[in-house]
Amino acid sequence: MHFIIETMLQHTKSISEILFFSSIGIAYITIIILYWNRWRDYFLPWALYKKKNDIQQKEDFPRVSVVVPSNNQADNLEKNLPLILEQNYKDFEVIVVNEASTDDTEEVIKKLQAKYSHLRTTFVPASTREISLRKLSLTLGIRAAWSEWIIITSAYARPATADWIKQMASHAQDNIDIILGYARYQSEQSKESPSDQRNNYERFKSQLLYYRAAYNGNAIGGDAGNLCIRKKAFLSNKGFAKHLHVPSGECDLLIQDIAQKGNTAIVIHPNAIITENPFSQPIFENMRILRRETLHKSSQRMKFYLLREGIASTANYLFILSLLAYITQRMLQVPYGNIYTDSLIILAAILYIFVPFYLLRRTTKLLNENKLGVCMIYYDALTQPIINFAYKIKRWKMRNSFSHT
């Protein structure tokens, strides 16, 4: 009996020793996973900017059409369209697609057309009900365009500078069909709510994913607030014909259809940023649910990058658990800990805190997104899985709304 008890105690000690040193090993393994699957993406926009940080020297820029879908956005059109119409670009047109608006949209457009001859308009019939209104309006706008290069944006869009179109068009080359820009939410008021900051961080994270996929060779999506595509590629794909009844995600699904290895350019420049006012929280929540529905219809490439993000989130929590496990064992005064093991776990904690901040800081400074660092701690490290789970439940409750897709 004494022998059995002694054997069990030795076995318990060996398990305790394995758990102790495993917590250190797991901490470093998860840091490597986080760097490879998430942290290096923070640095990518800044690296792209340094690689090509000015307007290319071109003998002549292509003609460009800017397509602006609008649904009851008369006030925004009156305020924001002049910022687009007065761009420092030689040959471009702006096409507003009126999505059966019932406000003063027509009057605002007529007023602006009297001043800007390069402003055109088309409309979506009010009787349209069977397919996505936004997909139809984009199709009508692109087909009406006189140019080969189409910039898609919104009535909410405020270009950062008068060189926005020039920066986007500078990447229009023979081998390019898709040009990804950067767009963000920023309230015109001095103070933003925590929910507005989180929504902007979500948008930032989505665009980082788009940039990484495009940089690796095959694009998976782009932000509908600042996106340029070749008209020929759109028509060759028959527009959105494959996804007419998917309720949202038109630009992501289109890009997944027309993207080929190396046919996507990325524009990261302070002069090429589009800013939009944040939507109300109920609209944001509906957008998240629709986005999750879109992901179910996405390509395997998109699902690969979502899996990659899931692995990073898992690694993040494994790191926190390994750190807590080490601290707990040291508090219990296990005999294996010493100044050397303490130094290793402290170094891991320092890397976990400072490496992502260092990589993110250069990009946020470039894009004037100084609040994203705080959002990274709160959103990525603490609340991401909880929020994702909550919206999966909401989507499940709305499953009947998507049954026709």
Coordinates of C-alpha atoms in Angstrom, one line a residue:
M1 CA 0.0 0.0 0.0
H2 CA 2.8 2.3 0.9
F3 CA 4.4 1.5 -2.5
I4 CA 1.2 2.4 -4.4
I5 CA 0.8 5.7 -2.6
E6 CA 4.5 6.6 -3.3
T7 CA 4.1 5.7 -7.0
M8 CA 1.0 7.8 -7.3
L9 CA 2.7 10.8 -5.7
Q10 CA 5.6 10.5 -8.1
H11 CA 3.2 10.2 -11.0
T12 CA 1.4 13.3 -9.8
K13 CA 4.6 15.2 -9.6
S14 CA 5.6 14.2 -13.1
I15 CA 2.2 15.4 -14.5
S16 CA 2.6 18.7 -12.5
E17 CA 6.1 19.1 -14.0
I18 CA 4.8 18.5 -17.5
L19 CA 1.9 21.0 -17.0
F20 CA 4.3 23.6 -15.7
F21 CA 6.8 23.5 -18.5
S22 CA 4.0 23.0 -21.1
S23 CA 2.5 26.4 -20.1
I24 CA 5.7 28.1 -21.1
G25 CA 6.0 26.2 -24.3
I26 CA 2.4 26.9 -25.3
A27 CA 2.9 30.6 -24.6
Y28 CA 5.7 30.8 -27.2
I29 CA 3.9 28.5 -29.7
T30 CA 0.8 30.7 -29.6
I31 CA 2.8 33.9 -30.0
I32 CA 4.3 32.4 -33.2
I33 CA 0.8 31.4 -34.4
L34 CA -0.6 34.9 -33.6
Y35 CA 2.3 36.6 -35.5
W36 CA 1.8 34.4 -38.6
N37 CA -1.9 34.5 -38.7
R38 CA -2.8 38.0 -37.4
W39 CA -0.1 40.3 -36.2
R40 CA 1.9 40.6 -39.4
D41 CA -1.3 41.7 -41.2
Y42 CA -1.2 44.8 -39.0
F43 CA 2.0 45.8 -40.6
L44 CA 1.1 45.0 -44.2
P45 CA -0.6 48.3 -45.1
W46 CA 2.4 50.3 -43.9
A47 CA 4.8 48.0 -45.8
L48 CA 2.8 48.4 -49.0
Y49 CA 2.7 52.2 -48.5
K50 CA 6.5 52.3 -48.2
K51 CA 7.0 50.1 -51.2
K52 CA 4.9 52.3 -53.5
N53 CA 4.1 55.5 -51.6
D54 CA 3.4 58.0 -54.4
I55 CA 1.4 58.4 -57.5
Q56 CA 3.0 56.4 -60.3
Q57 CA 4.5 58.4 -63.1
K58 CA 2.1 57.8 -66.0
E59 CA 2.0 59.6 -69.3
D60 CA -1.8 59.6 -69.1
F61 CA -4.3 58.4 -66.6
P62 CA -7.3 56.3 -67.7
R63 CA -10.8 57.7 -67.9
V64 CA -12.7 56.8 -64.7
S65 CA -16.4 56.5 -63.8
V66 CA -17.4 56.8 -60.1
V67 CA -20.6 54.9 -59.4
V68 CA -22.6 56.1 -56.3
P69 CA -25.7 54.1 -55.4
S70 CA -28.1 56.1 -53.3
N71 CA -31.3 55.2 -51.4
N72 CA -33.0 58.3 -49.8
Q73 CA -29.7 60.0 -49.2
A74 CA -30.5 63.5 -50.5
D75 CA -28.7 65.2 -47.6
N76 CA -25.6 63.2 -47.9
L77 CA -25.5 63.6 -51.7
E78 CA -25.8 67.4 -51.3
K79 CA -23.0 67.4 -48.8
N80 CA -20.6 64.8 -50.1
L81 CA -21.0 64.7 -53.9
P82 CA -19.1 68.0 -54.5
L83 CA -16.1 66.4 -52.8
I84 CA -16.1 63.8 -55.5
L85 CA -17.1 66.0 -58.4
E86 CA -14.3 68.5 -57.6
Q87 CA -11.5 65.8 -57.7
N88 CA -8.2 66.8 -59.1
Y89 CA -8.5 64.5 -62.1
K90 CA -8.7 65.3 -65.8
D91 CA -11.2 62.9 -67.2
F92 CA -13.9 61.3 -65.0
E93 CA -17.6 61.2 -64.6
V94 CA -19.8 60.5 -61.6
I95 CA -23.0 58.4 -61.9
V96 CA -25.5 58.5 -59.1
V97 CA -27.9 55.5 -59.2
N98 CA -31.2 56.5 -57.6
E99 CA -32.6 53.5 -55.8
A100 CA -36.2 54.5 -56.1
S101 CA -35.7 57.2 -53.5
T102 CA -38.7 59.0 -52.1
D103 CA -36.9 62.1 -50.6
D104 CA -35.4 65.0 -52.4
T105 CA -32.7 63.0 -54.2
E106 CA -33.9 64.0 -57.7
E107 CA -33.9 67.7 -56.9
V108 CA -30.5 67.6 -55.3
I109 CA -29.0 65.8 -58.4
K110 CA -30.6 68.3 -60.8
K111 CA -29.2 71.2 -58.7
L112 CA -25.7 69.7 -58.9
Q113 CA -26.0 68.8 -62.6
A114 CA -26.5 72.5 -63.3
K115 CA -23.0 73.1 -61.9
Y116 CA -21.2 69.9 -62.8
S117 CA -21.5 68.7 -66.4
H118 CA -19.8 65.4 -65.6
L119 CA -22.5 64.3 -63.2
R120 CA -24.9 61.8 -64.6
T121 CA -27.7 59.8 -63.1
T122 CA -29.7 56.6 -63.7
F123 CA -32.4 54.9 -61.5
V124 CA -33.7 51.6 -60.3
P125 CA -37.5 51.3 -60.9
A126 CA -39.6 51.4 -57.8
S127 CA -41.3 48.1 -58.8
T128 CA -38.0 46.1 -58.4
R129 CA -38.5 43.5 -55.7
E130 CA -37.2 40.2 -56.8
I131 CA -33.4 40.7 -56.5
S132 CA -31.0 42.6 -54.4
L133 CA -31.6 46.3 -54.9
R134 CA -27.9 47.2 -54.4
K135 CA -26.7 44.5 -56.9
L136 CA -29.2 45.9 -59.5
S137 CA -28.2 49.5 -58.9
L138 CA -24.5 48.7 -59.2
T139 CA -25.2 46.8 -62.4
L140 CA -27.1 49.7 -63.9
G141 CA -24.4 52.2 -62.9
I142 CA -21.6 50.1 -64.3
R143 CA -23.4 49.4 -67.5
A144 CA -24.2 53.1 -67.9
A145 CA -20.5 54.1 -67.4
W146 CA -18.5 55.4 -70.3
S147 CA -15.2 54.3 -68.8
E148 CA -13.4 51.1 -68.5
W149 CA -12.4 51.7 -64.9
I150 CA -15.2 51.9 -62.4
I151 CA -14.8 53.2 -58.8
I152 CA -17.6 52.1 -56.5
T153 CA -18.4 54.2 -53.4
S154 CA -21.4 55.4 -51.5
A155 CA -23.5 58.5 -50.8
Y156 CA -21.9 58.7 -47.4
A157 CA -18.3 58.8 -48.8
R158 CA -16.0 61.8 -48.1
P159 CA -12.7 61.5 -49.9
A160 CA -9.7 62.5 -47.8
T161 CA -8.3 64.7 -50.5
A162 CA -8.8 65.9 -54.1
D163 CA -6.3 63.3 -55.2
W164 CA -8.4 60.3 -54.2
I165 CA -9.3 59.3 -57.8
K166 CA -5.7 59.9 -59.0
Q167 CA -4.3 57.7 -56.3
M168 CA -6.7 54.9 -57.2
A169 CA -6.3 55.3 -61.0
S170 CA -2.5 55.3 -60.7
H171 CA -2.6 51.5 -60.1
A172 CA -4.7 50.9 -63.3
Q173 CA -2.5 48.6 -65.4
D174 CA -3.0 46.1 -68.2
N175 CA -2.7 43.1 -65.8
I176 CA -5.0 44.6 -63.1
D177 CA -8.8 44.1 -62.9
I178 CA -9.4 45.0 -59.2
I179 CA -8.0 47.9 -57.1
L180 CA -8.6 47.8 -53.3
G181 CA -8.7 51.1 -51.4
Y182 CA -9.2 51.9 -47.7
A183 CA -12.4 53.1 -46.1
R184 CA -13.4 53.8 -42.5
Y185 CA -16.1 55.1 -40.3
Q186 CA -15.5 58.4 -38.5
S187 CA -18.1 60.6 -37.0
E188 CA -18.1 64.2 -37.9
Q189 CA -18.7 64.9 -34.3
S190 CA -15.7 65.3 -32.0
K191 CA -16.6 62.3 -29.8
E192 CA -17.3 58.8 -31.0
S193 CA -19.1 56.2 -29.0
P194 CA -17.4 52.9 -28.0
S195 CA -19.8 51.0 -30.4
D196 CA -18.7 53.3 -33.3
Q197 CA -15.0 52.6 -32.5
R198 CA -15.7 48.9 -32.4
N199 CA -17.6 49.0 -35.7
N200 CA -14.7 50.9 -37.3
Y201 CA -12.2 48.3 -35.9
E202 CA -14.3 45.5 -37.4
R203 CA -14.1 47.2 -40.8
F204 CA -10.4 47.7 -40.4
K205 CA -9.9 44.0 -39.6
S206 CA -12.0 42.9 -42.6
Q207 CA -9.8 45.1 -44.9
L208 CA -6.6 43.7 -43.4
L209 CA -7.9 40.2 -44.4
Y210 CA -8.7 41.5 -48.0
Y211 CA -5.2 43.0 -48.3
R212 CA -3.5 39.8 -47.0
A213 CA -5.4 37.6 -49.5
A214 CA -4.7 40.0 -52.4
Y215 CA -1.0 40.3 -51.4
N216 CA -0.8 36.5 -51.3
G217 CA -2.1 36.3 -54.9
N218 CA -5.9 35.7 -54.8
A219 CA -8.3 38.4 -53.6
I220 CA -11.3 37.4 -51.6
G221 CA -13.2 40.7 -51.2
G222 CA -13.0 44.5 -51.0
D223 CA -14.7 47.3 -49.1
A224 CA -17.7 48.6 -51.1
G225 CA -16.9 52.2 -50.0
N226 CA -13.6 52.4 -51.9
L227 CA -13.3 49.8 -54.7
C228 CA -12.2 50.0 -58.3
I229 CA -12.9 47.3 -60.9
R230 CA -12.4 46.9 -64.6
K231 CA -15.8 47.1 -66.5
K232 CA -14.7 44.3 -68.9
A233 CA -14.1 41.9 -66.0
F234 CA -17.5 42.7 -64.5
L235 CA -19.3 42.1 -67.8
S236 CA -17.4 39.0 -68.6
N237 CA -18.5 37.6 -65.2
K238 CA -22.1 38.6 -66.1
G239 CA -22.1 40.9 -63.2
F240 CA -23.8 39.5 -60.1
A241 CA -25.7 36.8 -62.0
K242 CA -24.3 34.0 -59.8
H243 CA -25.4 35.6 -56.6
L244 CA -28.6 37.6 -57.3
H245 CA -30.5 36.2 -54.4
V246 CA -27.8 36.5 -51.8
P247 CA -29.0 39.4 -49.6
S248 CA -25.6 41.2 -49.3
G249 CA -21.9 41.0 -49.8
E250 CA -22.1 41.9 -53.5
C251 CA -18.5 43.2 -53.8
D252 CA -17.0 40.3 -51.9
L253 CA -18.8 37.8 -54.1
L254 CA -18.0 39.6 -57.3
I255 CA -14.3 39.8 -56.4
Q256 CA -14.1 36.1 -55.5
D257 CA -15.5 35.4 -59.0
I258 CA -13.2 37.7 -61.1
A259 CA -10.0 37.5 -59.0
Q260 CA -7.1 35.7 -60.5
K261 CA -3.5 35.4 -59.4
G262 CA -1.9 38.8 -59.5
N263 CA -4.8 40.8 -61.0
T264 CA -5.5 42.8 -57.8
A265 CA -3.7 46.0 -56.7
I266 CA -3.8 47.6 -53.2
V267 CA -3.8 51.4 -52.7
I268 CA -2.7 52.4 -49.2
H269 CA -2.1 56.2 -49.1
P270 CA -3.4 59.0 -46.8
N271 CA -4.7 60.8 -49.9
A272 CA -6.8 57.8 -51.0
I273 CA -8.9 57.2 -47.9
I274 CA -12.7 57.3 -47.9
T275 CA -14.5 58.3 -44.7
E276 CA -18.1 57.6 -43.9
N277 CA -20.3 58.5 -41.0
P278 CA -21.1 55.5 -38.7
F279 CA -24.6 54.0 -39.1
S280 CA -27.0 53.5 -36.3
Q281 CA -26.4 50.4 -34.1
P282 CA -29.5 48.5 -35.3
I283 CA -28.2 48.9 -38.9
F284 CA -24.8 47.7 -37.9
E285 CA -26.3 44.6 -36.3
N286 CA -28.3 43.8 -39.4
M287 CA -25.2 44.3 -41.5
R288 CA -23.3 41.8 -39.4
I289 CA -26.0 39.2 -39.7
L290 CA -26.2 39.6 -43.4
R291 CA -22.4 39.4 -43.7
R292 CA -22.5 36.0 -41.9
E293 CA -25.1 34.8 -44.4
T294 CA -22.8 36.0 -47.2
L295 CA -19.9 34.0 -45.8
H296 CA -21.9 30.8 -46.2
K297 CA -22.0 31.5 -49.9
S298 CA -18.4 32.5 -50.2
S299 CA -15.6 30.7 -52.0
Q300 CA -13.2 28.2 -50.4
R301 CA -10.5 30.9 -50.4
M302 CA -12.6 33.1 -48.2
K303 CA -13.3 30.2 -45.8
F304 CA -9.6 29.5 -45.6
Y305 CA -8.9 33.0 -44.4
L306 CA -11.8 32.8 -41.9
L307 CA -10.3 29.6 -40.6
R308 CA -7.0 31.3 -40.3
E309 CA -8.6 34.1 -38.2
G310 CA -10.3 31.4 -36.1
I311 CA -6.9 29.8 -35.4
A312 CA -5.5 33.1 -34.4
S313 CA -8.4 33.7 -31.9
T314 CA -7.9 30.2 -30.5
A315 CA -4.2 30.9 -30.1
N316 CA -4.9 34.2 -28.3
Y317 CA -7.0 32.5 -25.6
L318 CA -4.5 29.6 -25.3
F319 CA -1.8 32.2 -24.5
I320 CA -4.0 33.8 -21.8
L321 CA -4.7 30.4 -20.3
S322 CA -1.1 29.3 -20.4
L323 CA -0.1 32.5 -18.6
L324 CA -2.8 32.0 -15.9
A325 CA -1.7 28.4 -15.5
Y326 CA 1.9 29.4 -15.0
I327 CA 1.0 32.1 -12.4
T328 CA -1.3 29.6 -10.6
Q329 CA 1.4 27.0 -10.3
R330 CA 3.9 29.5 -9.1
M331 CA 1.5 30.7 -6.4
L332 CA 1.1 27.0 -5.4
Q333 CA 4.9 27.0 -5.0
V334 CA 5.6 24.1 -7.4
P335 CA 9.3 23.2 -7.1
Y336 CA 10.1 23.6 -10.8
G337 CA 9.8 27.4 -11.0
N338 CA 12.8 29.6 -10.7
I339 CA 14.2 32.9 -11.9
Y340 CA 14.9 31.5 -15.4
T341 CA 11.4 30.2 -15.9
D342 CA 9.9 33.4 -14.6
S343 CA 12.1 35.4 -17.0
L344 CA 10.8 33.2 -19.9
I345 CA 7.1 33.8 -19.1
I346 CA 7.7 37.5 -18.5
L347 CA 9.4 37.8 -21.9
A348 CA 6.5 36.0 -23.5
A349 CA 4.1 38.4 -21.9
I350 CA 6.1 41.4 -23.1
L351 CA 6.2 40.0 -26.7
Y352 CA 2.4 39.4 -26.5
I353 CA 1.7 43.0 -25.5
F354 CA 4.3 45.0 -27.4
V355 CA 4.8 43.2 -30.8
P356 CA 1.2 43.7 -32.1
F357 CA 1.2 47.3 -30.8
Y358 CA 4.5 48.0 -32.5
L359 CA 3.3 46.5 -35.8
L360 CA -0.2 48.2 -35.6
R361 CA 1.1 51.6 -34.6
R362 CA 2.8 52.3 -38.0
T363 CA -0.3 51.4 -39.9
T364 CA -2.7 53.4 -37.6
K365 CA -0.5 56.4 -37.8
L366 CA -0.4 56.2 -41.6
L367 CA -4.2 55.9 -41.8
N368 CA -4.9 58.4 -38.9
E369 CA -6.6 55.6 -36.9
N370 CA -5.1 56.3 -33.5
K371 CA -7.9 54.6 -31.5
L372 CA -7.6 51.2 -33.1
G373 CA -4.9 50.1 -30.6
V374 CA -7.3 50.3 -27.7
C375 CA -10.0 48.5 -29.7
M376 CA -7.5 45.7 -30.5
I377 CA -7.0 44.9 -26.8
Y378 CA -10.7 45.1 -25.9
Y379 CA -12.1 43.4 -29.0
D380 CA -9.5 40.8 -30.1
A381 CA -8.4 39.8 -26.6
L382 CA -11.6 39.9 -24.7
T383 CA -14.9 40.0 -26.5
Q384 CA -14.5 38.6 -30.0
P385 CA -15.8 35.0 -29.4
I386 CA -18.7 36.3 -27.3
I387 CA -19.9 38.7 -30.0
N388 CA -19.4 36.1 -32.8
F389 CA -21.5 33.5 -30.8
A390 CA -24.2 36.1 -30.2
Y391 CA -24.5 36.9 -33.9
K392 CA -24.5 33.2 -34.9
I393 CA -27.6 32.8 -32.7
K394 CA -29.2 35.9 -34.2
R395 CA -28.5 34.6 -37.7
W396 CA -30.0 31.2 -36.7
K397 CA -33.2 32.9 -35.5
M398 CA -33.4 34.7 -38.9
R399 CA -32.7 31.5 -40.9
N400 CA -36.2 31.6 -42.5
S401 CA -35.4 35.0 -44.1
F402 CA -32.6 33.3 -46.0
S403 CA -34.3 30.1 -46.8
H404 CA -34.8 31.1 -50.5
T405 CA -31.1 31.5 -51.0

